[in-house]
Coordinates of N, CA and C in Angstrom, one line a residue:
Chain A
S1 N 121.6 38.0 53.1 CA 121.8 38.6 54.0 C 122.5 40.4 54.5
Y2 N 123.2 40.1 55.7 CA 123.5 41.6 55.5 C 124.5 41.4 56.4
V3 N 125.4 42.6 56.4 CA 126.2 43.0 55.7 C 127.2 43.8 56.7
L4 N 128.7 43.5 57.1 CA 129.3 44.7 57.8 C 130.3 45.2 58.1
T5 N 130.7 46.0 57.3 CA 132.1 46.7 56.5 C 133.3 47.0 57.5
Q6 N 134.0 46.6 58.4 CA 135.5 47.5 58.8 C 136.8 47.1 57.9
P7 N 136.5 48.4 57.7 CA 138.8 48.8 57.1 C 139.8 47.6 58.1
P8 N 140.6 47.6 57.0 CA 141.4 46.0 58.0 C 142.7 46.7 59.2
S9 N 142.9 48.6 58.5 CA 143.5 48.9 60.1 C 143.6 49.7 60.3
V10 N 144.5 50.0 61.5 CA 144.0 50.9 61.7 C 145.7 51.5 62.0
S11 N 145.9 53.0 62.5 CA 147.6 52.7 63.1 C 147.6 54.3 64.3
V12 N 147.9 53.9 64.9 CA 148.0 54.9 65.8 C 149.0 55.2 66.5
A13 N 149.4 56.6 67.0 CA 150.5 56.1 68.5 C 149.7 56.7 70.0
P14 N 151.3 56.2 71.0 CA 150.1 55.1 72.3 C 150.2 57.4 72.2
G15 N 148.7 57.6 73.4 CA 148.4 58.9 73.5 C 147.5 59.1 72.4
E16 N 147.4 58.6 71.4 CA 146.8 59.3 70.8 C 145.5 58.6 70.6
T17 N 144.0 59.0 69.4 CA 142.9 58.4 70.2 C 141.9 57.8 68.6
A18 N 141.6 56.3 68.2 CA 141.9 54.7 67.3 C 140.4 55.2 66.9
R19 N 140.1 55.1 66.4 CA 138.0 55.9 66.0 C 137.6 53.6 64.7
F20 N 137.5 53.2 65.2 CA 136.9 52.0 64.4 C 135.8 52.0 64.1
T21 N 135.3 51.7 62.5 CA 134.4 51.6 62.4 C 133.4 50.3 61.6
C22 N 132.1 50.3 61.6 CA 131.6 49.0 61.3 C 130.3 50.1 60.7
G23 N 130.3 49.8 59.1 CA 129.1 50.3 58.3 C 128.6 49.5 58.6
G24 N 127.3 49.5 58.2 CA 126.0 47.9 58.1 C 124.5 48.8 57.4
N25 N 123.4 48.5 55.7 CA 123.1 49.9 56.0 C 121.7 49.5 57.5
N26 N 121.5 50.6 57.5 CA 120.8 50.3 58.7 C 121.2 50.6 59.6
I27 N 122.0 50.4 59.9 CA 122.5 49.9 61.3 C 122.1 50.8 62.3
R28 N 122.1 52.0 62.4 CA 121.9 52.0 63.4 C 120.4 51.5 64.6
T29 N 118.8 50.7 63.9 CA 118.2 50.6 63.6 C 119.3 49.0 64.4
K30 N 119.8 48.8 64.5 CA 120.3 47.9 65.2 C 121.0 48.1 66.7
S31 N 121.5 47.1 67.9 CA 122.7 47.1 68.9 C 123.9 45.9 68.2
V32 N 124.8 47.3 68.4 CA 125.9 47.1 67.4 C 126.8 46.9 69.3
H33 N 127.6 45.7 69.0 CA 128.5 45.4 70.2 C 129.9 44.9 69.3
W34 N 130.7 45.2 70.6 CA 132.5 45.0 70.5 C 133.2 44.2 71.2
Y35 N 134.8 43.3 70.1 CA 135.4 43.0 70.6 C 136.6 42.5 70.7
Q36 N 137.6 42.8 71.3 CA 138.8 42.8 70.7 C 139.7 41.3 71.7
Q37 N 139.9 41.2 70.1 CA 140.6 40.3 70.9 C 142.6 40.3 70.2
R38 N 143.1 40.3 71.0 CA 144.7 40.0 71.2 C 145.2 39.0 70.7
P39 N 146.8 38.9 69.9 CA 146.6 37.4 69.8 C 146.5 35.9 70.2
G40 N 146.4 35.3 70.3 CA 146.7 34.2 70.4 C 145.4 33.5 71.9
Q41 N 144.8 34.8 71.8 CA 144.2 35.8 73.8 C 142.6 35.3 72.4
A42 N 141.6 34.7 73.0 CA 140.0 34.6 73.6 C 139.6 36.1 73.3
P43 N 138.1 36.1 72.2 CA 137.8 37.2 72.6 C 137.1 38.7 73.8
V44 N 137.6 39.3 73.7 CA 136.6 39.9 74.9 C 135.7 40.7 75.1
L45 N 134.4 41.2 75.2 CA 133.7 42.1 75.2 C 133.9 43.3 75.7
V46 N 134.3 44.5 75.2 CA 134.6 45.6 75.3 C 133.3 46.9 75.1
V47 N 132.7 46.4 75.0 CA 131.3 48.1 74.1 C 130.6 46.4 74.0
Y48 N 128.8 46.7 74.3 CA 127.9 45.8 74.0 C 126.5 46.6 74.1
D49 N 125.6 46.3 73.5 CA 124.4 47.5 72.7 C 125.3 49.1 72.0
D50 N 125.7 48.8 71.5 CA 126.1 50.8 70.9 C 127.7 51.3 71.9
R51 N 126.3 51.7 73.0 CA 127.6 52.1 74.2 C 127.7 51.9 75.1
D52 N 127.2 51.0 75.4 CA 127.8 50.1 77.5 C 129.1 49.3 77.4
R53 N 129.1 49.7 78.2 CA 131.1 48.7 78.9 C 130.7 47.2 79.7
P54 N 131.6 46.7 79.6 CA 131.3 45.5 80.6 C 131.5 46.1 81.7
S55 N 131.8 45.4 82.8 CA 132.2 45.9 84.5 C 134.2 45.4 83.9
G56 N 134.3 45.9 84.3 CA 136.4 45.7 84.0 C 136.7 46.8 83.1
I57 N 135.9 47.3 81.6 CA 136.8 47.9 80.6 C 136.9 49.2 81.3
P58 N 138.4 49.5 80.4 CA 138.5 50.5 80.9 C 137.6 51.9 80.3
E59 N 137.0 53.6 81.0 CA 136.9 54.1 80.3 C 136.7 54.9 79.1
R60 N 138.2 54.5 78.5 CA 138.5 54.7 77.6 C 137.9 54.4 75.9
F61 N 136.9 52.9 77.2 CA 136.6 51.9 75.1 C 135.5 53.1 75.0
S62 N 135.0 53.9 74.8 CA 134.1 54.3 74.0 C 133.1 53.6 72.6
G63 N 130.7 53.9 72.6 CA 130.4 53.5 71.2 C 130.1 54.2 71.1
S64 N 129.3 54.6 69.9 CA 127.7 55.1 69.0 C 128.3 54.2 67.9
N65 N 126.8 54.8 67.6 CA 126.4 54.1 65.9 C 124.5 55.3 65.9
S66 N 125.3 55.6 64.7 CA 123.7 57.0 64.3 C 124.3 56.8 62.8
G67 N 123.0 56.8 62.2 CA 122.8 56.4 60.3 C 123.5 55.1 60.1
N68 N 124.5 54.4 59.1 CA 125.2 52.8 58.4 C 126.2 53.0 59.2
T69 N 127.4 53.7 60.1 CA 128.2 53.0 61.0 C 128.2 53.7 61.9
A70 N 128.2 52.6 62.8 CA 128.5 52.1 64.7 C 130.1 52.6 64.3
T71 N 130.5 53.3 65.5 CA 132.5 53.4 65.5 C 132.7 53.2 67.2
L72 N 133.9 52.6 67.2 CA 134.2 51.9 69.0 C 135.5 53.1 68.7
T73 N 135.1 54.3 69.9 CA 136.3 54.7 69.8 C 137.5 53.9 71.1
I74 N 138.2 54.1 71.0 CA 139.3 54.7 72.4 C 140.3 55.1 72.3
S75 N 139.6 56.1 73.1 CA 141.1 57.3 73.6 C 141.9 56.6 74.1
R76 N 143.1 57.5 74.8 CA 144.5 57.2 75.0 C 145.3 56.5 74.7
V77 N 145.8 56.3 73.6 CA 145.6 53.8 73.3 C 146.9 54.3 74.3
E78 N 146.7 52.3 74.6 CA 147.7 52.4 74.7 C 149.2 51.4 74.6
A79 N 149.5 51.0 74.3 CA 150.3 49.9 74.1 C 149.8 48.4 73.5
G80 N 149.3 48.6 74.8 CA 148.2 47.0 75.6 C 146.8 47.1 74.5
D81 N 147.1 47.4 74.2 CA 145.6 48.2 73.1 C 145.8 47.8 72.0
E82 N 146.9 46.9 71.8 CA 146.8 46.7 69.9 C 146.8 45.0 69.9
A83 N 145.3 45.4 68.7 CA 144.3 43.8 69.4 C 144.1 44.1 67.5
D84 N 143.4 43.1 67.7 CA 141.6 42.8 65.8 C 141.0 43.7 67.2
Y85 N 140.0 44.1 66.4 CA 138.8 44.9 67.1 C 137.5 44.0 66.2
Y86 N 136.6 43.5 66.5 CA 134.9 43.3 66.0 C 133.9 43.9 66.3
C87 N 133.5 44.2 65.3 CA 131.7 44.6 65.3 C 131.3 43.2 65.1
Q88 N 129.9 43.2 66.0 CA 129.0 42.1 66.1 C 127.2 42.4 65.8
V89 N 126.8 42.3 65.7 CA 124.8 42.6 65.2 C 123.8 40.9 65.7
W90 N 123.2 41.2 65.8 CA 121.7 40.2 65.4 C 120.9 40.6 64.4
D91 N 120.4 39.4 62.9 CA 120.1 40.3 62.8 C 118.8 39.2 62.6
S92 N 117.4 40.1 64.0 CA 116.6 39.1 63.8 C 115.7 39.1 62.6
N93 N 116.8 39.6 61.3 CA 115.4 39.1 59.7 C 116.0 37.5 59.2
S94 N 117.2 37.1 59.6 CA 117.6 36.0 59.6 C 118.0 35.1 60.6
D95 N 118.2 35.4 62.4 CA 118.2 35.0 63.5 C 119.7 34.8 63.1
H96 N 120.8 35.9 62.9 CA 121.9 34.8 62.4 C 122.4 36.2 62.8
S97 N 123.5 36.1 63.9 CA 124.6 36.6 64.3 C 126.1 36.9 63.4
I98 N 126.1 39.0 63.1 CA 126.9 38.6 62.2 C 128.8 39.5 62.9
F99 N 129.1 39.1 61.9 CA 130.2 40.0 62.4 C 130.8 40.3 61.5
G100 N 131.8 41.2 61.6 CA 132.6 42.6 60.9 C 134.1 41.8 60.4
G101 N 134.7 41.8 59.6 CA 135.2 41.4 59.1 C 136.8 41.9 59.8
G102 N 136.8 42.5 61.4 CA 137.8 42.8 62.4 C 138.7 44.2 61.3
T103 N 139.1 45.1 62.3 CA 140.1 46.3 62.0 C 141.4 45.6 63.2
K104 N 143.0 45.7 62.7 CA 143.8 45.1 63.5 C 144.7 46.6 63.6
L105 N 144.9 46.6 65.7 CA 145.5 48.0 66.1 C 146.5 48.5 65.7
T106 N 147.4 48.9 65.3 CA 148.7 48.5 66.1 C 149.3 50.2 66.7
V107 N 149.7 50.0 67.0 CA 150.1 51.2 67.8 C 151.5 51.5 67.6
L108 N 152.3 52.4 66.6 CA 152.8 52.9 66.2 C 154.0 53.2 67.2
Chain B
E1 N 133.8 33.1 89.8 CA 134.6 33.4 88.2 C 133.6 32.7 87.0
V2 N 133.5 33.0 85.7 CA 133.1 33.2 85.0 C 134.5 32.3 83.7
Q3 N 134.0 30.7 83.6 CA 134.8 30.2 82.7 C 134.2 28.4 82.3
L4 N 134.6 29.3 81.1 CA 133.9 28.2 80.0 C 135.6 27.6 79.5
V5 N 135.3 26.0 79.7 CA 136.7 24.8 79.2 C 136.2 24.0 77.7
E6 N 136.4 23.8 76.3 CA 135.9 24.0 75.2 C 137.5 22.6 75.0
S7 N 136.7 21.1 74.8 CA 137.4 20.0 74.0 C 136.6 19.7 72.7
G8 N 137.6 18.1 73.0 CA 137.2 17.8 72.0 C 137.2 17.9 70.1
G9 N 137.9 19.1 70.7 CA 139.5 18.8 68.7 C 140.3 18.1 68.2
G10 N 140.8 18.6 67.1 CA 141.1 17.1 66.6 C 141.4 17.2 65.2
V11 N 142.2 16.1 65.2 CA 142.6 15.9 63.5 C 141.6 15.6 62.6
V12 N 140.8 15.8 61.4 CA 139.7 14.2 61.1 C 139.4 14.2 59.4
R13 N 139.7 13.0 59.0 CA 139.4 13.7 57.6 C 138.3 14.2 56.8
P14 N 138.2 15.2 56.0 CA 137.0 15.0 55.0 C 136.0 14.9 54.7
G15 N 134.1 14.4 55.1 CA 134.0 13.6 55.4 C 133.7 13.8 56.7
G16 N 134.5 13.4 57.5 CA 134.5 12.4 59.2 C 133.2 13.1 59.5
S17 N 133.5 12.9 60.9 CA 132.6 13.6 62.7 C 133.7 14.2 63.8
L18 N 132.8 15.3 64.3 CA 133.9 15.0 65.5 C 133.0 16.0 66.9
R19 N 133.1 15.1 68.1 CA 132.2 15.9 69.2 C 133.1 17.3 69.7
L20 N 132.3 18.5 69.6 CA 133.7 19.6 71.0 C 131.9 19.7 71.9
S21 N 132.9 19.6 73.1 CA 131.6 20.2 74.0 C 132.4 21.6 75.0
C22 N 132.0 21.8 75.3 CA 132.4 23.1 76.7 C 131.6 23.0 77.6
A23 N 132.6 22.7 78.9 CA 132.5 22.8 80.0 C 131.8 24.3 80.7
A24 N 130.9 24.8 81.6 CA 130.9 26.0 81.9 C 130.8 26.1 82.9
S25 N 130.9 27.1 84.1 CA 132.0 26.7 85.8 C 131.1 28.4 85.8
G26 N 130.8 28.6 87.2 CA 131.1 29.7 88.1 C 129.7 31.1 86.6
F27 N 128.6 30.5 87.1 CA 127.7 31.3 86.7 C 126.6 29.9 86.7
T28 N 124.5 30.4 86.3 CA 124.1 29.3 86.9 C 124.0 29.4 85.4
F29 N 124.3 28.1 84.2 CA 124.0 27.0 83.0 C 122.5 28.3 82.7
D30 N 121.8 27.2 83.1 CA 120.5 27.6 82.6 C 120.2 28.9 83.0
D31 N 120.6 30.7 82.4 CA 119.7 31.0 82.9 C 120.0 31.1 81.9
Y32 N 121.4 31.1 81.1 CA 121.5 31.9 79.9 C 121.3 30.7 78.5
G33 N 121.9 31.5 77.2 CA 122.2 31.3 75.2 C 123.5 30.8 75.8
M34 N 123.8 29.7 74.9 CA 125.1 29.7 74.1 C 124.9 29.7 73.2
S35 N 125.9 29.6 72.0 CA 126.3 29.3 71.0 C 127.9 29.5 70.8
W36 N 128.3 28.6 69.4 CA 130.0 28.3 69.2 C 129.9 29.9 67.9
V37 N 131.1 30.1 67.8 CA 131.9 30.9 67.4 C 133.0 29.9 66.9
R38 N 133.9 30.3 65.5 CA 134.7 30.4 64.9 C 135.5 31.0 64.4
Q39 N 137.0 31.0 64.4 CA 137.9 31.6 63.5 C 139.1 30.6 63.0
S40 N 138.9 30.5 62.0 CA 139.7 29.9 60.1 C 141.2 30.6 60.8
P41 N 142.2 29.7 61.2 CA 143.6 30.4 61.5 C 144.4 32.3 60.7
G42 N 143.9 32.7 60.9 CA 144.8 34.1 61.0 C 143.5 34.6 60.1
K43 N 142.0 34.7 60.2 CA 141.3 34.7 60.1 C 140.5 35.2 60.3
G44 N 138.5 36.0 60.9 CA 138.1 36.2 61.3 C 137.7 35.7 62.0
L45 N 136.5 36.5 63.0 CA 134.9 35.5 64.3 C 133.8 35.0 63.6
E46 N 134.0 33.7 62.5 CA 132.5 33.6 62.1 C 131.0 32.7 63.2
W47 N 129.5 33.0 63.3 CA 129.4 32.3 63.6 C 128.1 31.2 63.9
V48 N 128.0 30.2 64.5 CA 129.3 28.6 64.5 C 127.2 28.5 64.1
S49 N 126.4 28.6 65.6 CA 124.9 27.8 66.3 C 124.4 28.9 67.6
R50 N 123.3 28.5 67.7 CA 123.4 29.4 68.9 C 122.1 28.3 69.6
I51 N 121.8 27.8 71.0 CA 120.6 28.1 70.9 C 120.0 28.5 72.3
N52 N 118.7 28.8 73.5 CA 118.6 29.3 74.3 C 118.4 28.0 75.1
W53 N 117.9 28.6 76.4 CA 118.8 28.0 77.7 C 118.1 26.9 78.0
N54 N 117.4 26.5 77.3 CA 116.4 25.1 77.5 C 116.7 24.1 76.3
G55 N 116.7 25.1 75.3 CA 117.0 24.0 74.2 C 116.5 23.9 73.1
G56 N 115.6 24.4 74.1 CA 114.2 24.9 73.2 C 113.9 25.2 71.1
S57 N 114.7 26.1 70.8 CA 115.2 26.6 70.5 C 116.8 27.3 69.6
T58 N 116.8 26.3 68.3 CA 118.4 26.4 68.1 C 118.8 27.7 66.5
G59 N 119.4 27.4 66.6 CA 119.8 28.1 65.4 C 121.6 28.0 64.2
Y60 N 122.0 28.1 63.3 CA 122.5 27.3 62.6 C 123.1 29.0 61.2
A61 N 124.2 28.4 61.3 CA 124.7 29.7 60.1 C 124.3 29.1 58.6
D62 N 123.8 29.8 57.5 CA 123.9 28.4 56.6 C 125.4 27.6 56.2
S63 N 126.1 27.8 56.7 CA 127.5 27.2 55.9 C 127.6 25.6 56.7
V64 N 126.6 25.2 57.7 CA 126.6 24.0 58.5 C 125.5 24.1 59.3
K65 N 124.0 24.4 58.5 CA 122.8 23.8 58.7 C 122.7 22.9 58.0
G66 N 122.2 21.8 58.5 CA 122.2 20.1 58.3 C 123.1 19.8 58.2
R67 N 124.7 19.7 58.9 CA 125.9 18.9 59.0 C 126.1 19.0 61.0
F68 N 125.6 20.3 61.3 CA 126.0 20.8 62.5 C 124.8 20.3 63.2
T69 N 124.7 19.7 64.7 CA 123.8 19.4 65.5 C 124.4 19.9 67.2
I70 N 123.4 21.7 67.5 CA 124.5 22.1 68.1 C 123.7 21.4 70.0
S71 N 123.8 21.2 71.5 CA 123.0 21.1 72.6 C 123.3 21.1 73.8
R72 N 122.9 21.1 74.7 CA 123.2 21.1 75.9 C 122.3 20.3 76.4
D73 N 123.4 20.2 78.5 CA 123.2 19.1 79.3 C 122.9 20.1 80.4
N74 N 121.8 20.6 80.2 CA 122.0 21.0 81.9 C 121.8 20.8 83.1
A75 N 122.1 19.4 83.0 CA 122.3 19.4 85.3 C 124.1 18.4 84.2
K76 N 124.7 19.0 83.6 CA 125.7 18.9 83.8 C 126.5 20.1 83.6
N77 N 125.9 21.3 83.0 CA 126.4 21.8 82.8 C 127.6 22.2 81.8
S78 N 126.8 21.4 80.8 CA 127.7 20.8 79.6 C 126.8 21.7 77.8
L79 N 127.8 21.7 77.2 CA 126.9 23.1 75.3 C 127.9 21.4 74.9
S80 N 127.2 21.0 73.8 CA 128.1 20.1 72.8 C 127.9 20.7 71.1
L81 N 128.8 20.1 70.7 CA 128.5 20.5 69.1 C 128.7 19.5 68.6
Q82 N 127.4 18.8 67.6 CA 128.0 17.0 66.6 C 128.3 17.5 64.8
M83 N 129.2 18.2 64.7 CA 130.2 18.1 63.4 C 130.0 17.0 62.7
N84 N 129.1 16.7 62.0 CA 128.8 15.7 60.4 C 129.8 16.1 59.1
S85 N 129.9 15.2 57.9 CA 129.9 15.3 57.0 C 131.2 16.6 57.0
L86 N 132.0 16.7 57.3 CA 133.1 17.8 57.8 C 134.2 18.3 56.3
R87 N 133.9 19.5 56.6 CA 135.1 20.5 54.8 C 136.5 20.3 55.2
A88 N 137.6 20.8 54.6 CA 138.0 21.1 54.7 C 138.2 22.9 55.6
E89 N 137.8 23.3 55.1 CA 136.7 25.2 54.7 C 136.6 24.8 57.1
D90 N 135.8 23.7 57.6 CA 135.5 23.5 58.5 C 136.6 23.4 59.4
T91 N 137.7 23.7 59.4 CA 139.4 24.8 59.9 C 139.4 25.3 60.3
A92 N 139.4 25.2 61.2 CA 139.4 26.7 62.3 C 138.9 26.3 64.0
F93 N 139.8 27.8 65.2 CA 139.3 26.9 66.1 C 138.2 27.6 66.8
Y94 N 137.6 26.4 67.2 CA 136.0 27.0 68.4 C 136.1 27.6 69.0
H95 N 135.5 28.3 69.2 CA 134.8 29.1 71.2 C 133.7 29.0 71.4
C96 N 133.3 27.8 72.9 CA 132.1 28.2 73.4 C 132.0 29.9 73.6
A97 N 130.3 30.3 73.5 CA 130.3 31.5 73.9 C 129.4 31.7 75.1
R98 N 128.9 32.6 76.0 CA 128.4 32.9 77.0 C 126.8 34.2 76.1
V99 N 125.7 33.8 75.7 CA 125.3 34.8 74.8 C 124.5 36.1 75.5
L100 N 123.4 36.5 75.6 CA 123.4 37.7 76.8 C 121.6 38.0 75.4
D101 N 121.2 38.0 76.1 CA 119.4 38.3 75.6 C 118.9 39.8 75.8
P102 N 118.8 40.8 76.0 CA 118.2 39.9 74.0 C 119.1 40.3 73.2
A103 N 119.3 40.9 72.5 CA 120.5 41.6 71.7 C 121.7 40.5 71.1
R104 N 121.5 39.3 72.3 CA 122.9 38.4 71.4 C 124.2 38.6 71.4
V105 N 124.0 39.2 72.5 CA 125.8 39.5 72.8 C 126.1 38.6 73.2
F106 N 127.9 38.0 72.8 CA 128.3 37.0 73.3 C 129.5 37.8 75.1
D107 N 128.9 37.6 76.0 CA 129.6 37.8 76.7 C 130.9 37.4 78.1
F108 N 131.7 36.4 77.2 CA 132.0 35.3 78.3 C 132.5 33.4 76.5
W109 N 133.5 34.2 76.6 CA 133.8 33.5 76.2 C 134.9 32.4 75.4
G110 N 136.1 31.3 75.8 CA 136.0 30.5 75.3 C 137.8 29.9 74.9
Q111 N 138.2 29.3 75.7 CA 140.1 29.7 74.8 C 139.5 29.2 72.8
G112 N 138.5 28.5 73.1 CA 138.7 27.8 71.6 C 139.3 26.5 71.7
T113 N 138.8 25.4 71.1 CA 139.7 23.9 70.7 C 139.9 23.9 69.1
L114 N 140.8 23.0 68.8 CA 140.9 23.6 67.1 C 140.3 22.7 66.9
V115 N 140.2 22.7 65.4 CA 138.8 21.3 64.4 C 140.5 21.6 63.3
T116 N 140.9 20.2 62.9 CA 140.9 20.5 61.9 C 140.9 19.6 60.5
V117 N 140.6 19.0 59.9 CA 139.8 18.9 58.4 C 140.8 18.8 57.1
S118 N 141.0 17.7 56.9 CA 142.7 17.5 56.5 C 142.4 15.8 56.0
S119 N 143.0 15.4 54.9 CA 143.0 14.4 54.4 C 144.6 13.8 54.7

């Protein structure tokens, strides 16, 4: 079955740029979605279809997808961005939705 | 405002059964597919099951296939998950989520209900 690989952690200082990678075989052929989950809260969609933002999500959040890696970028990181970030795709071969293992963002 | 509120969680013994519910409001329920996604304490997200707008198509993760059944009642704006033959590894928070097709995006989530399988 299709596998998504995310690094376990990312650390940045406030005001810097955080980048989260999501690796998968030929992932560029799939639509990648990203979720933010703060401690004790439900996940929130922050980017969908590789690069689109839902209403209410700041422009600081952006996405890209190329080759075998999709990337979520948060510019001008704030303390409130500290959370776990998950990528997700739908695998049409298995008709399963797949999540990456998640990356924990620490704001130093 | 879209709201999804899960209920029905609790403590159950291995081999037991439990039925989860999700009450939806703030949107036209039968315009959307729905899913269940779970999260074991301290772990990542795992997709469990999905159902299309009218209940005519369903799907399950391999880990729950044959034990869990997803259903919906569009007249009551309600989603359900019948869980049988529960195992310790089914212990998790279970979230219902609204699904945007065709890319199967989960655009709104409930807070979740905790299922604990323990003897």
